[in-house]
């Protein structure tokens, strides 16, 4: 995913950073290699939605049509309070 929580901030992956998943609040680590786009990945196996992993260049470009504040925000069903998805459902 592109954003993770670090304190109260949503930040993009940078080398050696650790953050929290904005969906499941589990630890995520920054993956900043030379071959793939920089992103966050869960530290351990999780039942969190991971449809965004790996995220394609196309998908990221598509999401960049929207302001960063709109991207990858967990949405909740107002009636059931169930988490539905993290942003957009295309991967
Ligand atoms: Zn997660």
Coordinates of N, CA and C and ligand atoms in Angstrom, one line a residue:
X1 N 0.8 -1.2 0.0 CA 0.0 0.0 0.0 C 0.9 1.2 0.0
X2 N 0.3 2.3 -0.3 CA 1.1 3.5 -0.4 C 1.3 4.3 0.9
X3 N 0.2 4.3 1.7 CA 0.3 5.0 2.9 C 0.2 4.1 4.2
X4 N 0.9 4.5 5.2 CA 0.8 3.8 6.5 C 0.7 4.9 7.6
X5 N 0.2 4.5 8.7 CA 0.1 5.4 9.8 C 1.4 5.5 10.6
X6 N 1.8 6.7 10.9 CA 3.0 6.9 11.8 C 2.5 8.0 12.7
X7 N 2.2 7.6 13.9 CA 1.6 8.6 14.8 C 0.2 9.0 14.2
X8 N 0.0 10.3 14.1 CA -1.3 10.7 13.5 C -1.2 11.0 12.0
X9 N -0.1 10.7 11.5 CA 0.1 11.0 10.1 C 0.1 9.8 9.2
X10 N -0.4 10.1 7.9 CA -0.4 9.0 6.9 C 0.8 9.4 6.0
X11 N 1.8 8.5 6.0 CA 3.0 8.8 5.2 C 3.3 7.8 4.2
X12 N 4.1 8.2 3.2 CA 4.5 7.2 2.2 C 5.7 6.5 2.6
X13 N 5.9 5.3 2.0 CA 7.1 4.5 2.4 C 8.4 5.1 2.1
X14 N 9.3 5.1 3.1 CA 10.6 5.6 3.0 C 11.5 4.6 3.7
X15 N 12.8 4.5 3.2 CA 13.7 3.4 3.7 C 13.7 3.4 5.3
X16 N 13.7 2.2 5.8 CA 13.8 1.9 7.2 C 12.7 2.4 8.1
X17 N 11.6 2.8 7.5 CA 10.5 3.3 8.4 C 9.6 2.1 8.7
X18 N 9.0 2.2 9.9 CA 8.0 1.3 10.3 C 6.7 2.1 10.6
X19 N 5.6 1.5 10.3 CA 4.3 2.2 10.5 C 3.2 1.2 10.8
X20 N 2.0 1.6 10.8 CA 0.9 0.8 11.1 C -0.1 0.8 9.9
X21 N -0.6 -0.4 9.6 CA -1.6 -0.5 8.5 C -2.8 0.4 8.8
X22 N -3.2 1.1 7.8 CA -4.4 2.0 8.0 C -5.7 1.1 8.0
X23 N -5.6 -0.1 7.7 CA -6.8 -1.0 7.7 C -6.9 -1.8 9.0
X24 N -5.8 -2.5 9.3 CA -5.9 -3.4 10.4 C -5.1 -3.0 11.6
X25 N -4.3 -1.9 11.5 CA -3.5 -1.4 12.6 C -2.4 -2.3 13.0
X26 N -2.0 -3.2 12.1 CA -0.9 -4.1 12.4 C 0.4 -3.5 11.9
X27 N 1.6 -3.9 12.4 CA 2.8 -3.3 11.9 C 3.1 -3.5 10.4
X28 N 3.5 -2.5 9.8 CA 3.9 -2.6 8.4 C 5.3 -2.0 8.3
X29 N 6.1 -2.6 7.3 CA 7.4 -2.1 7.1 C 7.6 -1.5 5.7
X30 N 8.4 -0.5 5.6 CA 8.6 0.1 4.3 C 9.5 -0.8 3.4
X31 N 9.0 -1.1 2.2 CA 9.8 -1.9 1.2 C 10.2 -0.9 0.1
X32 N 11.5 -0.6 0.2 CA 12.1 0.4 -0.7 C 13.2 -0.2 -1.5
X33 N 12.9 -1.0 -2.5 CA 13.9 -1.6 -3.3 C 14.2 -0.8 -4.5
X34 N 14.9 -1.3 -5.4 CA 15.3 -0.6 -6.6 C 14.4 -1.1 -7.8
X35 N 13.8 -2.3 -7.7 CA 13.0 -2.8 -8.8 C 11.6 -2.5 -8.7
X36 N 11.0 -2.5 -7.5 CA 9.6 -2.2 -7.4 C 9.4 -0.8 -6.8
X37 N 8.2 -0.3 -7.1 CA 7.9 1.0 -6.5 C 7.8 0.9 -5.0
X38 N 8.2 1.9 -4.2 CA 8.2 1.8 -2.8 C 6.8 1.7 -2.2
X39 N 6.7 0.8 -1.3 CA 5.4 0.6 -0.7 C 5.5 0.0 0.7
X40 N 4.4 -0.1 1.4 CA 4.4 -0.7 2.7 C 3.9 -2.1 2.6
X41 N 4.4 -3.0 3.4 CA 4.0 -4.4 3.5 C 3.8 -4.8 4.9
X42 N 2.9 -5.7 5.2 CA 2.7 -6.2 6.5 C 3.9 -7.0 7.0
X43 N 4.2 -6.8 8.3 CA 5.4 -7.5 8.8 C 5.2 -9.0 8.9
X44 N 4.0 -9.4 9.2 CA 3.7 -10.8 9.3 C 2.4 -11.1 8.6
X45 N 2.1 -12.4 8.3 CA 0.9 -12.8 7.7 C -0.3 -12.2 8.4
X46 N -1.3 -11.8 7.7 CA -2.4 -11.2 8.3 C -3.6 -11.5 7.5
X47 N -4.8 -11.4 8.2 CA -6.0 -11.6 7.4 C -6.6 -10.3 6.9
X48 N -5.7 -9.2 7.0 CA -6.1 -8.0 6.4 C -6.3 -8.1 4.9
X49 N -7.2 -7.3 4.4 CA -7.3 -7.2 2.9 C -5.9 -6.9 2.3
X50 N -5.5 -7.7 1.4 CA -4.2 -7.4 0.8 C -4.3 -7.4 -0.7
X51 N -5.5 -7.0 -1.2 CA -5.7 -6.9 -2.7 C -4.8 -5.9 -3.3
X52 N -4.2 -5.0 -2.5 CA -3.4 -3.9 -3.1 C -1.9 -4.3 -3.2
X53 N -1.6 -5.6 -2.8 CA -0.2 -6.0 -2.7 C 0.1 -7.1 -3.7
X54 N 0.9 -7.0 -4.7 CA 1.6 -5.7 -5.0 C 0.7 -4.8 -5.8
X55 N 0.9 -3.6 -5.7 CA 0.1 -2.6 -6.4 C 0.8 -2.3 -7.7
X56 N 0.0 -2.2 -8.7 CA 0.6 -2.0 -10.0 C 0.8 -0.5 -10.3
X57 N 1.7 -0.3 -11.2 CA 2.0 1.1 -11.6 C 0.7 1.8 -12.1
X58 N 0.0 1.0 -12.8 CA -1.3 1.6 -13.4 C -2.2 2.0 -12.3
X59 N -2.3 1.1 -11.3 CA -3.3 1.4 -10.2 C -2.9 2.6 -9.5
X60 N -1.6 2.8 -9.2 CA -1.1 3.9 -8.5 C -1.3 5.2 -9.3
X61 N -1.1 5.1 -10.6 CA -1.3 6.3 -11.4 C -2.8 6.7 -11.4
X62 N -3.6 5.6 -11.5 CA -5.1 5.9 -11.5 C -5.5 6.6 -10.2
X63 N -4.9 6.1 -9.1 CA -5.3 6.7 -7.8 C -4.8 8.1 -7.7
X64 N -3.7 8.4 -8.4 CA -3.1 9.8 -8.3 C -4.0 10.8 -9.0
X65 N -5.1 10.3 -9.6 CA -6.0 11.3 -10.1 C -6.8 12.0 -9.0
X66 N -6.6 11.4 -7.8 CA -7.4 11.9 -6.6 C -6.4 12.5 -5.6
X67 N -6.8 13.5 -4.8 CA -6.0 14.0 -3.8 C -5.5 12.9 -2.8
X68 N -4.3 13.1 -2.3 CA -3.7 12.1 -1.4 C -4.7 11.8 -0.2
X69 N -5.3 12.8 0.3 CA -6.2 12.6 1.4 C -7.4 11.7 1.2
X70 N -7.7 11.5 -0.1 CA -8.8 10.6 -0.4 C -8.4 9.2 -0.6
X71 N -7.1 8.9 -0.7 CA -6.6 7.6 -1.1 C -6.5 6.7 0.1
X72 N -6.9 5.4 -0.1 CA -6.7 4.4 0.9 C -7.2 4.7 2.3
X73 N -8.3 5.3 2.3 CA -8.9 5.6 3.6 C -10.0 4.5 3.9
X74 N -9.9 3.9 5.0 CA -10.8 2.8 5.3 C -12.2 3.3 5.4
X75 N -13.1 2.7 4.7 CA -14.5 3.1 4.7 C -15.3 2.2 5.6
X76 N -16.3 2.8 6.3 CA -17.1 2.0 7.2 C -18.6 2.1 6.8
X77 N -19.3 0.9 6.8 CA -20.7 1.0 6.6 C -21.3 1.6 7.8
X78 N -22.1 2.7 7.5 CA -22.7 3.5 8.6 C -23.6 2.7 9.4
X79 N -24.3 1.7 8.8 CA -25.3 1.0 9.6 C -24.7 -0.1 10.5
X80 N -23.8 -0.8 9.9 CA -23.2 -2.0 10.6 C -21.9 -1.7 11.2
X81 N -21.3 -0.6 10.9 CA -19.9 -0.3 11.3 C -18.9 -1.3 10.8
X82 N -19.2 -2.0 9.8 CA -18.2 -2.9 9.3 C -17.3 -2.2 8.3
X83 N -16.1 -2.6 8.3 CA -15.1 -2.0 7.4 C -15.4 -2.7 6.0
X84 N -15.5 -1.9 5.0 CA -15.8 -2.4 3.7 C -14.5 -2.5 2.8
X85 N -13.8 -1.5 2.7 CA -12.5 -1.6 2.0 C -11.7 -0.4 2.3
X86 N -10.5 -0.4 1.7 CA -9.5 0.6 2.1 C -9.5 1.8 1.2
X87 N -10.2 1.8 0.2 CA -10.1 3.0 -0.7 C -10.9 2.6 -2.0
X88 N -10.2 2.1 -3.0 CA -10.9 1.8 -4.2 C -10.8 0.3 -4.3
X89 N -11.7 -0.3 -5.1 CA -11.7 -1.8 -5.2 C -11.1 -2.3 -6.4
X90 N -10.3 -1.5 -7.1 CA -9.6 -2.0 -8.3 C -8.2 -2.3 -8.0
X91 N -7.7 -3.4 -8.4 CA -6.3 -3.7 -8.1 C -5.6 -4.3 -9.3
Ligands
LIG1 ZN1 -3.6 -4.4 7.2

